[in-house]
Amino acid sequence: MSNYELVCGLETHIELSTKTKIFCSCTTEFGGDPNTHCCPVCIGLPGTLPKLNKKVVEYAVMAGLATNCEISPVSKMDRKNYVYPDLPKAYQISQYDMPLCKNGYVELSNGRKVRILRIHIEEDAGKLVHQRGSTYVDYNRGGVPLIEIVTEPDIRSIDEAREYLERLQLVMRFLGISDCKMQEGSMRCDVNVSVRPQGTEAFGTRTEIKNMNSFTHMAKAMEYEVNRQIDLLQSGEKVVQETRRYNEEDDCTESMRGKEDAHDYRYFREPDLVTIQVSEETVAQLREKLPELPHQRLERYRAEFGIPEADAQQLIKYRRIADYFEAAIDGVQNPKVVANCMIGQIFSRLDGDSAKESFQVNVTPENLNALVKLLDEGKIKMNLLKATLEKMLDTGKAPGELISEADMGGVDADALKSVCEQAIASNPNAVSDYLSGKEKALKAILGSVMKATRGRADAMEAEKLLIQLIQGANAK
Ligand SMILES: [Zn+2]
């Protein structure tokens, strides 16, 4: 795409984790037998009246505050009319010209700001299930509260799109207002894509790719769509404004329908709901209640604890991990040790993103904290800490159960010398390799010293001593 530039905006739907639906008291719980989490209100039977869930407004305001939005003191709900089987009322209650939040932004790591045009609240639709050649509909999801976050077309690369979405996901998770699980549909994204010749200002014609439910699919769909549009333009054809879907099997996007305009939906004010008013006091109270956000934690880890940015990024990437770290560093002299234990030994036991997301390990943060404090107090050495942490990960036991008084005593100088001499005597090949310049061979000898002392010896001291002994013997 060397001569062309991507212009992209995202519309992200996030399901809010309120206990009940937006207009009734049905549960929002994911799953359940089809059509068991519904009532006359959420499937819109005639004569029913919706009642707005206050928590939905609070959560949406929190989302707005955390993304630097203005909160509208007055907003309203509207009907968006369309006929589709997932929507039993034939209209969705949403917000049209008066959204709850507007004019915010999310800042990317390269310093660019992706402006947020609006955040509005609305109800989710039901789900169509295609089985054995028939289509069924499950209304359990109908009426689950959503926020839709719409950006300006400020995104200029696929990487920026991904980073924006990752940051948004993290912020919402820190706020605790959504689990943002793309695989369960609690975060979904429509991507608007157009291209224009480098250096020009005017926007090209855009297409919208609907309902992306994974980062990987989004990146692939965008790449395909960018190339498709460039090919069209280069061969003198035109991009048609339309809605497209990503086809996973063929890794391409394909046309779904022509693009609707707002007038196609015949928006009008929802007559059954009153105006939404959010007072300045309410906004102030919610602002007060906002937790520390990911970028603020990252900065604190760097500035206060001296944790390198790349490590800090890993610690804050998932809320549960960040909270575990917070609990494990309580009263510890050097939080960097805790960070290293987590990123090294603990993370190596986790397989992939979903394991990190659910983050369950055998070691409680209190036990890790107790272990690191033993190091702080000079009662154990770093290698015993590491060996003990492995055992803790295996058994779930507290450090006190695994480390004896004798272990804490370490290994005295005479004992260490004799263990080192034995290790040298029983590893003649490694010794001659080391003497011929293979420095790595020393690790094998050190390994047997650590084994013989059950990890109690100071590895640095032992290494120094080994070198002295080997070189001393060789000089004779
Ligand atoms: Zn209901």
XYZ file of N, CA and C and ligand atoms in Angstrom, residues 21 24-26 37-43, ligand 1:
34
model
N -30.775 -6.736 32.911
C -30.816 -6.108 31.590
C -31.113 -4.619 31.660
N -35.274 -4.254 32.059
C -36.093 -5.171 32.862
C -35.184 -5.872 33.871
N -35.740 -6.772 34.668
C -34.915 -7.383 35.713
C -34.408 -8.779 35.325
N -34.469 -9.144 34.028
C -33.904 -10.435 33.594
C -32.392 -10.438 33.787
N -33.773 -16.525 29.583
C -33.457 -15.268 30.277
C -34.258 -14.120 29.650
N -35.521 -14.327 29.461
C -36.338 -13.289 28.810
C -37.667 -13.111 29.523
N -38.259 -11.923 29.297
C -39.577 -11.629 29.850
C -40.332 -10.791 28.825
N -41.595 -10.500 29.077
C -42.364 -9.717 28.097
C -41.720 -8.361 27.764
N -41.011 -7.760 28.734
C -40.418 -6.439 28.462
C -39.275 -6.552 27.462
N -38.347 -7.489 27.708
C -37.158 -7.490 26.839
C -37.447 -8.105 25.469
N -38.547 -8.837 25.326
C -38.891 -9.223 23.957
C -39.990 -8.321 23.384
Zn -36.587 -9.218 30.471
